[in-house]
Amino acid sequence: MPLANYQPGDNFSVQFVWQLPDGDFIRAIFRAQVLGLDAQLDRYLVKLDELEAGRQESASGEQRPKVMLSQTYWRMVGDLLGKRVYLAYEVEDGRPIRLRLDTLTQEHSFFTRLDRQS
């Protein structure tokens, strides 16, 4: 049974990774503020407070220069600031979380489902 190592008010970094249609990958590291704990489902309620770092890389792992970045998708990454999401306690280990692209485009409600709730 996983345990929470952070409490409400604490911050930790979380890394998301998306594969773009052209095969590139976007990696974005956010500072996540813990808003609450859901002990029954072993997960944090966090708010994505700050984009700490990010990069776009080719399928072979080579970092893309700034002029080659996908402005459209990076704008979507910026739109995630302030979003509230539930994340499993295991995210605190720093490993990247690979998500489907439709979570970034917000066609999937992963980053928006809590917007509809008060």
mmCIF file of N, CA and C in Angstrom:
data_model
loop_
_atom_site.group_PDB
_atom_site.id
_atom_site.type_symbol
_atom_site.label_atom_id
_atom_site.label_comp_id
_atom_site.label_asym_id
_atom_site.label_seq_id
_atom_site.Cartn_x
_atom_site.Cartn_y
_atom_site.Cartn_z
ATOM 1 N N MET A 1 0.843 -1.177 0.000
ATOM 2 C CA MET A 1 0.000 0.000 0.000
ATOM 3 C C MET A 1 0.894 1.248 0.000
ATOM 4 N N PRO A 2 0.768 2.078 -1.031
ATOM 5 C CA PRO A 2 1.583 3.296 -1.092
ATOM 6 C C PRO A 2 1.177 4.298 -0.013
ATOM 7 N N LEU A 3 2.140 5.075 0.401
ATOM 8 C CA LEU A 3 1.895 6.109 1.401
ATOM 9 C C LEU A 3 2.223 7.471 0.822
ATOM 10 N N ALA A 4 1.500 8.473 1.294
ATOM 11 C CA ALA A 4 1.759 9.847 0.871
ATOM 12 C C ALA A 4 2.949 10.394 1.647
ATOM 13 N N ASN A 5 3.928 10.907 0.929
ATOM 14 C CA ASN A 5 5.074 11.536 1.573
ATOM 15 C C ASN A 5 4.934 13.048 1.638
ATOM 16 N N TYR A 6 3.857 13.564 1.052
ATOM 17 C CA TYR A 6 3.594 14.999 1.072
ATOM 18 C C TYR A 6 2.225 15.251 1.669
ATOM 19 N N GLN A 7 2.081 16.421 2.241
ATOM 20 C CA GLN A 7 0.831 16.831 2.880
ATOM 21 C C GLN A 7 0.324 18.102 2.203
ATOM 22 N N PRO A 8 -0.954 18.438 2.407
ATOM 23 C CA PRO A 8 -1.474 19.679 1.828
ATOM 24 C C PRO A 8 -0.573 20.864 2.174
ATOM 25 N N GLY A 9 -0.292 21.661 1.144
ATOM 26 C CA GLY A 9 0.610 22.798 1.280
ATOM 27 C C GLY A 9 2.013 22.501 0.789
ATOM 28 N N ASP A 10 2.388 21.219 0.734
ATOM 29 C CA ASP A 10 3.710 20.834 0.231
ATOM 30 C C ASP A 10 3.731 20.923 -1.295
ATOM 31 N N ASN A 11 4.937 21.002 -1.843
ATOM 32 C CA ASN A 11 5.145 21.030 -3.284
ATOM 33 C C ASN A 11 6.116 19.931 -3.687
ATOM 34 N N PHE A 12 5.945 19.412 -4.890
ATOM 35 C CA PHE A 12 6.909 18.498 -5.479
ATOM 36 C C PHE A 12 6.830 18.641 -6.992
ATOM 37 N N SER A 13 7.841 18.123 -7.675
ATOM 38 C CA SER A 13 7.877 18.208 -9.137
ATOM 39 C C SER A 13 7.250 16.966 -9.752
ATOM 40 N N VAL A 14 6.527 17.181 -10.839
ATOM 41 C CA VAL A 14 5.921 16.080 -11.581
ATOM 42 C C VAL A 14 6.217 16.305 -13.064
ATOM 43 N N GLN A 15 6.611 15.214 -13.744
ATOM 44 C CA GLN A 15 6.994 15.298 -15.147
ATOM 45 C C GLN A 15 5.981 14.555 -16.015
ATOM 46 N N PHE A 16 5.436 15.272 -17.001
ATOM 47 C CA PHE A 16 4.521 14.680 -17.971
ATOM 48 C C PHE A 16 5.227 14.593 -19.321
ATOM 49 N N VAL A 17 4.902 13.538 -20.076
ATOM 50 C CA VAL A 17 5.475 13.334 -21.406
ATOM 51 C C VAL A 17 4.341 12.989 -22.369
ATOM 52 N N TRP A 18 4.361 13.659 -23.536
ATOM 53 C CA TRP A 18 3.398 13.392 -24.596
ATOM 54 C C TRP A 18 4.152 13.146 -25.892
ATOM 55 N N GLN A 19 3.674 12.199 -26.707
ATOM 56 C CA GLN A 19 4.240 12.003 -28.036
ATOM 57 C C GLN A 19 3.381 12.770 -29.036
ATOM 58 N N LEU A 20 4.028 13.587 -29.844
ATOM 59 C CA LEU A 20 3.346 14.394 -30.849
ATOM 60 C C LEU A 20 3.112 13.569 -32.116
ATOM 61 N N PRO A 21 2.179 13.992 -32.959
ATOM 62 C CA PRO A 21 1.895 13.225 -34.181
ATOM 63 C C PRO A 21 3.115 13.041 -35.085
ATOM 64 N N ASP A 22 4.067 13.966 -35.061
ATOM 65 C CA ASP A 22 5.261 13.829 -35.917
ATOM 66 C C ASP A 22 6.335 12.932 -35.303
ATOM 67 N N GLY A 23 6.058 12.359 -34.127
ATOM 68 C CA GLY A 23 7.006 11.456 -33.476
ATOM 69 C C GLY A 23 7.842 12.098 -32.391
ATOM 70 N N ASP A 24 7.885 13.435 -32.347
ATOM 71 C CA ASP A 24 8.605 14.132 -31.278
ATOM 72 C C ASP A 24 7.919 13.890 -29.932
ATOM 73 N N PHE A 25 8.662 14.163 -28.874
ATOM 74 C CA PHE A 25 8.115 14.080 -27.522
ATOM 75 C C PHE A 25 8.243 15.440 -26.844
ATOM 76 N N ILE A 26 7.245 15.791 -26.069
ATOM 77 C CA ILE A 26 7.308 16.965 -25.195
ATOM 78 C C ILE A 26 7.402 16.457 -23.773
ATOM 79 N N ARG A 27 8.383 16.991 -23.044
ATOM 80 C CA ARG A 27 8.537 16.702 -21.617
ATOM 81 C C ARG A 27 8.345 18.011 -20.876
ATOM 82 N N ALA A 28 7.448 18.012 -19.904
ATOM 83 C CA ALA A 28 7.183 19.221 -19.125
ATOM 84 C C ALA A 28 7.199 18.864 -17.645
ATOM 85 N N ILE A 29 7.981 19.620 -16.892
ATOM 86 C CA ILE A 29 8.080 19.411 -15.447
ATOM 87 C C ILE A 29 7.381 20.574 -14.758
ATOM 88 N N PHE A 30 6.387 20.230 -13.961
ATOM 89 C CA PHE A 30 5.602 21.219 -13.231
ATOM 90 C C PHE A 30 5.871 21.121 -11.737
ATOM 91 N N ARG A 31 5.785 22.257 -11.059
ATOM 92 C CA ARG A 31 5.727 22.239 -9.598
ATOM 93 C C ARG A 31 4.265 22.029 -9.252
ATOM 94 N N ALA A 32 4.003 20.971 -8.511
ATOM 95 C CA ALA A 32 2.647 20.622 -8.108
ATOM 96 C C ALA A 32 2.475 20.922 -6.623
ATOM 97 N N GLN A 33 1.454 21.681 -6.300
ATOM 98 C CA GLN A 33 1.138 21.967 -4.899
ATOM 99 C C GLN A 33 0.065 20.983 -4.443
ATOM 100 N N VAL A 34 0.304 20.310 -3.337
ATOM 101 C CA VAL A 34 -0.661 19.358 -2.798
ATOM 102 C C VAL A 34 -1.808 20.144 -2.160
ATOM 103 N N LEU A 35 -3.011 19.900 -2.681
ATOM 104 C CA LEU A 35 -4.209 20.536 -2.129
ATOM 105 C C LEU A 35 -4.932 19.613 -1.161
ATOM 106 N N GLY A 36 -4.796 18.313 -1.387
ATOM 107 C CA GLY A 36 -5.479 17.349 -0.527
ATOM 108 C C GLY A 36 -5.016 15.941 -0.815
ATOM 109 N N LEU A 37 -5.456 15.023 0.035
ATOM 110 C CA LEU A 37 -5.126 13.603 -0.093
ATOM 111 C C LEU A 37 -6.418 12.807 -0.213
ATOM 112 N N ASP A 38 -6.396 11.815 -1.064
ATOM 113 C CA ASP A 38 -7.495 10.862 -1.172
ATOM 114 C C ASP A 38 -6.917 9.517 -0.752
ATOM 115 N N ALA A 39 -6.933 9.253 0.556
ATOM 116 C CA ALA A 39 -6.294 8.057 1.100
ATOM 117 C C ALA A 39 -6.965 6.771 0.617
ATOM 118 N N GLN A 40 -8.264 6.817 0.335
ATOM 119 C CA GLN A 40 -8.954 5.617 -0.138
ATOM 120 C C GLN A 40 -8.432 5.163 -1.498
ATOM 121 N N LEU A 41 -8.067 6.113 -2.355
ATOM 122 C CA LEU A 41 -7.585 5.775 -3.690
ATOM 123 C C LEU A 41 -6.089 6.029 -3.858
ATOM 124 N N ASP A 42 -5.378 6.297 -2.759
ATOM 125 C CA ASP A 42 -3.925 6.506 -2.767
ATOM 126 C C ASP A 42 -3.506 7.539 -3.801
ATOM 127 N N ARG A 43 -4.093 8.720 -3.703
ATOM 128 C CA ARG A 43 -3.765 9.756 -4.671
ATOM 129 C C ARG A 43 -3.804 11.141 -4.035
ATOM 130 N N TYR A 44 -3.050 12.028 -4.684
ATOM 131 C CA TYR A 44 -3.009 13.432 -4.297
ATOM 132 C C TYR A 44 -3.983 14.224 -5.158
ATOM 133 N N LEU A 45 -4.530 15.273 -4.605
ATOM 134 C CA LEU A 45 -5.159 16.323 -5.395
ATOM 135 C C LEU A 45 -4.120 17.431 -5.446
ATOM 136 N N VAL A 46 -3.658 17.765 -6.642
ATOM 137 C CA VAL A 46 -2.610 18.775 -6.788
ATOM 138 C C VAL A 46 -3.069 19.866 -7.746
ATOM 139 N N LYS A 47 -2.403 21.002 -7.627
ATOM 140 C CA LYS A 47 -2.576 22.104 -8.570
ATOM 141 C C LYS A 47 -1.233 22.320 -9.239
ATOM 142 N N LEU A 48 -1.241 22.423 -10.558
ATOM 143 C CA LEU A 48 -0.010 22.649 -11.314
ATOM 144 C C LEU A 48 0.298 24.145 -11.268
ATOM 145 N N ASP A 49 1.243 24.509 -10.390
ATOM 146 C CA ASP A 49 1.514 25.913 -10.087
ATOM 147 C C ASP A 49 2.514 26.592 -11.008
ATOM 148 N N GLU A 50 3.500 25.852 -11.474
ATOM 149 C CA GLU A 50 4.576 26.495 -12.238
ATOM 150 C C GLU A 50 5.177 25.488 -13.208
ATOM 151 N N LEU A 51 5.498 25.959 -14.406
ATOM 152 C CA LEU A 51 6.252 25.141 -15.350
ATOM 153 C C LEU A 51 7.719 25.344 -15.018
ATOM 154 N N GLU A 52 8.341 24.322 -14.426
ATOM 155 C CA GLU A 52 9.731 24.431 -13.974
ATOM 156 C C GLU A 52 10.738 24.237 -15.110
ATOM 157 N N ALA A 53 10.394 23.337 -16.030
ATOM 158 C CA ALA A 53 11.314 23.025 -17.129
ATOM 159 C C ALA A 53 10.547 22.280 -18.207
ATOM 160 N N GLY A 54 11.131 22.247 -19.377
ATOM 161 C CA GLY A 54 10.511 21.496 -20.452
ATOM 162 C C GLY A 54 11.457 21.396 -21.625
ATOM 163 N N ARG A 55 11.184 20.427 -22.468
ATOM 164 C CA ARG A 55 11.980 20.255 -23.672
ATOM 165 C C ARG A 55 11.168 19.469 -24.682
ATOM 166 N N GLN A 56 11.535 19.632 -25.923
ATOM 167 C CA GLN A 56 10.973 18.835 -26.991
ATOM 168 C C GLN A 56 12.128 18.068 -27.601
ATOM 169 N N GLU A 57 11.894 16.790 -27.849
ATOM 170 C CA GLU A 57 12.971 15.955 -28.377
ATOM 171 C C GLU A 57 12.456 15.072 -29.495
ATOM 172 N N SER A 58 13.367 14.687 -30.353
ATOM 173 C CA SER A 58 13.034 13.778 -31.451
ATOM 174 C C SER A 58 12.756 12.385 -30.884
ATOM 175 N N ALA A 59 12.246 11.523 -31.741
ATOM 176 C CA ALA A 59 11.971 10.145 -31.324
ATOM 177 C C ALA A 59 13.231 9.436 -30.840
ATOM 178 N N SER A 60 14.409 9.888 -31.315
ATOM 179 C CA SER A 60 15.670 9.266 -30.884
ATOM 180 C C SER A 60 16.253 9.949 -29.649
ATOM 181 N N GLY A 61 15.552 10.955 -29.109
ATOM 182 C CA GLY A 61 15.982 11.582 -27.863
ATOM 183 C C GLY A 61 16.805 12.848 -28.013
ATOM 184 N N GLU A 62 17.013 13.315 -29.242
ATOM 185 C CA GLU A 62 17.792 14.538 -29.449
ATOM 186 C C GLU A 62 16.925 15.761 -29.155
ATOM 187 N N GLN A 63 17.456 16.667 -28.345
ATOM 188 C CA GLN A 63 16.708 17.871 -27.997
ATOM 189 C C GLN A 63 16.566 18.775 -29.219
ATOM 190 N N ARG A 64 15.344 19.261 -29.423
ATOM 191 C CA ARG A 64 15.077 20.171 -30.538
ATOM 192 C C ARG A 64 15.494 21.587 -30.155
ATOM 193 N N PRO A 65 16.092 22.329 -31.104
ATOM 194 C CA PRO A 65 16.393 23.739 -30.829
ATOM 195 C C PRO A 65 15.091 24.538 -30.739
ATOM 196 N N LYS A 66 15.181 25.673 -30.085
ATOM 197 C CA LYS A 66 13.995 26.487 -29.819
ATOM 198 C C LYS A 66 13.206 26.805 -31.089
ATOM 199 N N VAL A 67 13.878 27.073 -32.190
ATOM 200 C CA VAL A 67 13.192 27.427 -33.435
ATOM 201 C C VAL A 67 12.385 26.270 -34.016
ATOM 202 N N MET A 68 12.638 25.045 -33.551
ATOM 203 C CA MET A 68 11.927 23.871 -34.069
ATOM 204 C C MET A 68 10.812 23.395 -33.140
ATOM 205 N N LEU A 69 10.570 24.115 -32.053
ATOM 206 C CA LEU A 69 9.537 23.683 -31.108
ATOM 207 C C LEU A 69 8.150 23.901 -31.688
ATOM 208 N N SER A 70 7.241 23.024 -31.326
ATOM 209 C CA SER A 70 5.852 23.150 -31.755
ATOM 210 C C SER A 70 5.155 24.188 -30.882
ATOM 211 N N GLN A 71 5.002 25.385 -31.416
ATOM 212 C CA GLN A 71 4.377 26.473 -30.657
ATOM 213 C C GLN A 71 2.957 26.114 -30.222
ATOM 214 N N THR A 72 2.229 25.428 -31.086
ATOM 215 C CA THR A 72 0.848 25.057 -30.767
ATOM 216 C C THR A 72 0.790 24.169 -29.531
ATOM 217 N N TYR A 73 1.612 23.129 -29.510
ATOM 218 C CA TYR A 73 1.578 22.204 -28.367
ATOM 219 C C TYR A 73 2.176 22.834 -27.116
ATOM 220 N N TRP A 74 3.199 23.665 -27.253
ATOM 221 C CA TRP A 74 3.767 24.315 -26.068
ATOM 222 C C TRP A 74 2.779 25.309 -25.466
ATOM 223 N N ARG A 75 1.952 25.930 -26.301
ATOM 224 C CA ARG A 75 0.897 26.802 -25.783
ATOM 225 C C ARG A 75 -0.076 25.972 -24.933
ATOM 226 N N MET A 76 -0.369 24.766 -25.386
ATOM 227 C CA MET A 76 -1.250 23.867 -24.639
ATOM 228 C C MET A 76 -0.626 23.471 -23.309
ATOM 229 N N VAL A 77 0.694 23.265 -23.301
ATOM 230 C CA VAL A 77 1.387 22.970 -22.043
ATOM 231 C C VAL A 77 1.191 24.144 -21.076
ATOM 232 N N GLY A 78 1.366 25.361 -21.566
ATOM 233 C CA GLY A 78 1.161 26.550 -20.738
ATOM 234 C C GLY A 78 -0.255 26.657 -20.212
ATOM 235 N N ASP A 79 -1.225 26.170 -20.985
ATOM 236 C CA ASP A 79 -2.626 26.210 -20.553
ATOM 237 C C ASP A 79 -2.903 25.298 -19.360
ATOM 238 N N LEU A 80 -1.977 24.417 -19.047
ATOM 239 C CA LEU A 80 -2.169 23.505 -17.908
ATOM 240 C C LEU A 80 -1.878 24.177 -16.566
ATOM 241 N N LEU A 81 -1.227 25.317 -16.597
ATOM 242 C CA LEU A 81 -0.945 26.024 -15.342
ATOM 243 C C LEU A 81 -2.247 26.353 -14.625
ATOM 244 N N GLY A 82 -2.263 26.064 -13.336
ATOM 245 C CA GLY A 82 -3.449 26.315 -12.527
ATOM 246 C C GLY A 82 -4.444 25.169 -12.510
ATOM 247 N N LYS A 83 -4.238 24.157 -13.368
ATOM 248 C CA LYS A 83 -5.156 23.016 -13.408
ATOM 249 C C LYS A 83 -4.992 22.167 -12.153
ATOM 250 N N ARG A 84 -6.097 21.615 -11.715
ATOM 251 C CA ARG A 84 -6.117 20.683 -10.585
ATOM 252 C C ARG A 84 -6.335 19.279 -11.128
ATOM 253 N N VAL A 85 -5.527 18.330 -10.643
ATOM 254 C CA VAL A 85 -5.642 16.943 -11.089
ATOM 255 C C VAL A 85 -5.376 16.008 -9.916
ATOM 256 N N TYR A 86 -5.914 14.813 -10.038
ATOM 257 C CA TYR A 86 -5.584 13.744 -9.098
ATOM 258 C C TYR A 86 -4.427 12.944 -9.672
ATOM 259 N N LEU A 87 -3.412 12.697 -8.853
ATOM 260 C CA LEU A 87 -2.255 11.906 -9.252
ATOM 261 C C LEU A 87 -1.953 10.880 -8.172
ATOM 262 N N ALA A 88 -1.627 9.680 -8.591
ATOM 263 C CA ALA A 88 -1.293 8.607 -7.653
ATOM 264 C C ALA A 88 -0.078 8.995 -6.816
ATOM 265 N N TYR A 89 -0.038 8.522 -5.588
ATOM 266 C CA TYR A 89 1.088 8.808 -4.697
ATOM 267 C C TYR A 89 2.428 8.494 -5.357
ATOM 268 N N GLU A 90 2.457 7.509 -6.240
ATOM 269 C CA GLU A 90 3.714 7.079 -6.857
ATOM 270 C C GLU A 90 4.373 8.164 -7.714
ATOM 271 N N VAL A 91 3.648 9.193 -8.110
ATOM 272 C CA VAL A 91 4.248 10.234 -8.963
ATOM 273 C C VAL A 91 5.381 10.965 -8.265
ATOM 274 N N GLU A 92 5.420 10.902 -6.974
ATOM 275 C CA GLU A 92 6.435 11.653 -6.227
ATOM 276 C C GLU A 92 7.839 11.096 -6.440
ATOM 277 N N ASP A 93 7.977 9.932 -7.083
ATOM 278 C CA ASP A 93 9.313 9.369 -7.302
ATOM 279 C C ASP A 93 10.064 10.067 -8.434
ATOM 280 N N GLY A 94 9.398 10.993 -9.134
ATOM 281 C CA GLY A 94 10.070 11.783 -10.156
ATOM 282 C C GLY A 94 10.106 11.169 -11.541
ATOM 283 N N ARG A 95 9.666 9.938 -11.676
ATOM 284 C CA ARG A 95 9.664 9.320 -13.003
ATOM 285 C C ARG A 95 8.640 10.006 -13.903
ATOM 286 N N PRO A 96 8.915 10.082 -15.194
ATOM 287 C CA PRO A 96 7.966 10.734 -16.099
ATOM 288 C C PRO A 96 6.662 9.952 -16.215
ATOM 289 N N ILE A 97 5.591 10.687 -16.354
ATOM 290 C CA ILE A 97 4.273 10.101 -16.557
ATOM 291 C C ILE A 97 3.925 10.303 -18.027
ATOM 292 N N ARG A 98 3.825 9.231 -18.755
ATOM 293 C CA ARG A 98 3.490 9.331 -20.181
ATOM 294 C C ARG A 98 1.974 9.361 -20.326
ATOM 295 N N LEU A 99 1.498 10.406 -20.965
ATOM 296 C CA LEU A 99 0.067 10.604 -21.158
ATOM 297 C C LEU A 99 -0.280 10.599 -22.634
ATOM 298 N N ARG A 100 -1.519 10.280 -22.930
ATOM 299 C CA ARG A 100 -2.009 10.355 -24.305
ATOM 300 C C ARG A 100 -2.076 11.814 -24.727
ATOM 301 N N LEU A 101 -1.852 12.058 -26.008
ATOM 302 C CA LEU A 101 -1.855 13.420 -26.529
ATOM 303 C C LEU A 101 -3.194 14.107 -26.299
ATOM 304 N N ASP A 102 -4.285 13.362 -26.303
ATOM 305 C CA ASP A 102 -5.584 14.015 -26.125
ATOM 306 C C ASP A 102 -5.785 14.561 -24.715
ATOM 307 N N THR A 103 -4.909 14.207 -23.779
ATOM 308 C CA THR A 103 -4.966 14.889 -22.474
ATOM 309 C C THR A 103 -4.386 16.291 -22.591
ATOM 310 N N LEU A 104 -3.369 16.456 -23.444
ATOM 311 C CA LEU A 104 -2.766 17.772 -23.651
ATOM 312 C C LEU A 104 -3.682 18.678 -24.468
ATOM 313 N N THR A 105 -4.322 18.122 -25.490
ATOM 314 C CA THR A 105 -5.225 18.913 -26.326
ATOM 315 C C THR A 105 -6.557 19.155 -25.623
ATOM 316 N N GLN A 106 -6.737 18.516 -24.490
ATOM 317 C CA GLN A 106 -7.933 18.607 -23.640
ATOM 318 C C GLN A 106 -9.169 18.004 -24.300
ATOM 319 N N GLU A 107 -8.944 17.120 -25.284
ATOM 320 C CA GLU A 107 -10.045 16.317 -25.817
ATOM 321 C C GLU A 107 -10.439 15.259 -24.797
ATOM 322 N N HIS A 108 -9.490 14.852 -23.970
ATOM 323 C CA HIS A 108 -9.750 13.967 -22.825
ATOM 324 C C HIS A 108 -9.787 14.851 -21.596
ATOM 325 N N SER A 109 -10.618 14.521 -20.651
ATOM 326 C CA SER A 109 -10.881 15.401 -19.503
ATOM 327 C C SER A 109 -9.885 15.282 -18.347
ATOM 328 N N PHE A 110 -8.757 14.614 -18.543
ATOM 329 C CA PHE A 110 -7.813 14.426 -17.438
ATOM 330 C C PHE A 110 -7.472 15.733 -16.733
ATOM 331 N N PHE A 111 -7.175 16.787 -17.492
ATOM 332 C CA PHE A 111 -6.796 18.064 -16.907
ATOM 333 C C PHE A 111 -7.975 19.020 -16.727
ATOM 334 N N THR A 112 -9.148 18.653 -17.198
ATOM 335 C CA THR A 112 -10.281 19.575 -17.130
ATOM 336 C C THR A 112 -11.442 19.100 -16.278
ATOM 337 N N ARG A 113 -11.465 17.837 -15.880
ATOM 338 C CA ARG A 113 -12.643 17.323 -15.170
ATOM 339 C C ARG A 113 -12.915 18.069 -13.864
ATOM 340 N N LEU A 114 -11.885 18.541 -13.197
ATOM 341 C CA LEU A 114 -12.107 19.260 -11.931
ATOM 342 C C LEU A 114 -12.505 20.716 -12.176
ATOM 343 N N ASP A 115 -12.326 21.214 -13.398
ATOM 344 C CA ASP A 115 -12.784 22.569 -13.730
ATOM 345 C C ASP A 115 -14.304 22.643 -13.665
ATOM 346 N N ARG A 116 -14.950 21.524 -13.953
ATOM 347 C CA ARG A 116 -16.418 21.495 -14.000
ATOM 348 C C ARG A 116 -17.032 21.334 -12.625
ATOM 349 N N GLN A 117 -16.184 21.066 -11.632
ATOM 350 C CA GLN A 117 -16.664 20.894 -10.256
ATOM 351 C C GLN A 117 -16.215 22.089 -9.431
ATOM 352 N N SER A 118 -16.953 22.410 -8.441
ATOM 353 C CA SER A 118 -16.549 23.506 -7.543
ATOM 354 C C SER A 118 -15.931 22.989 -6.287
#
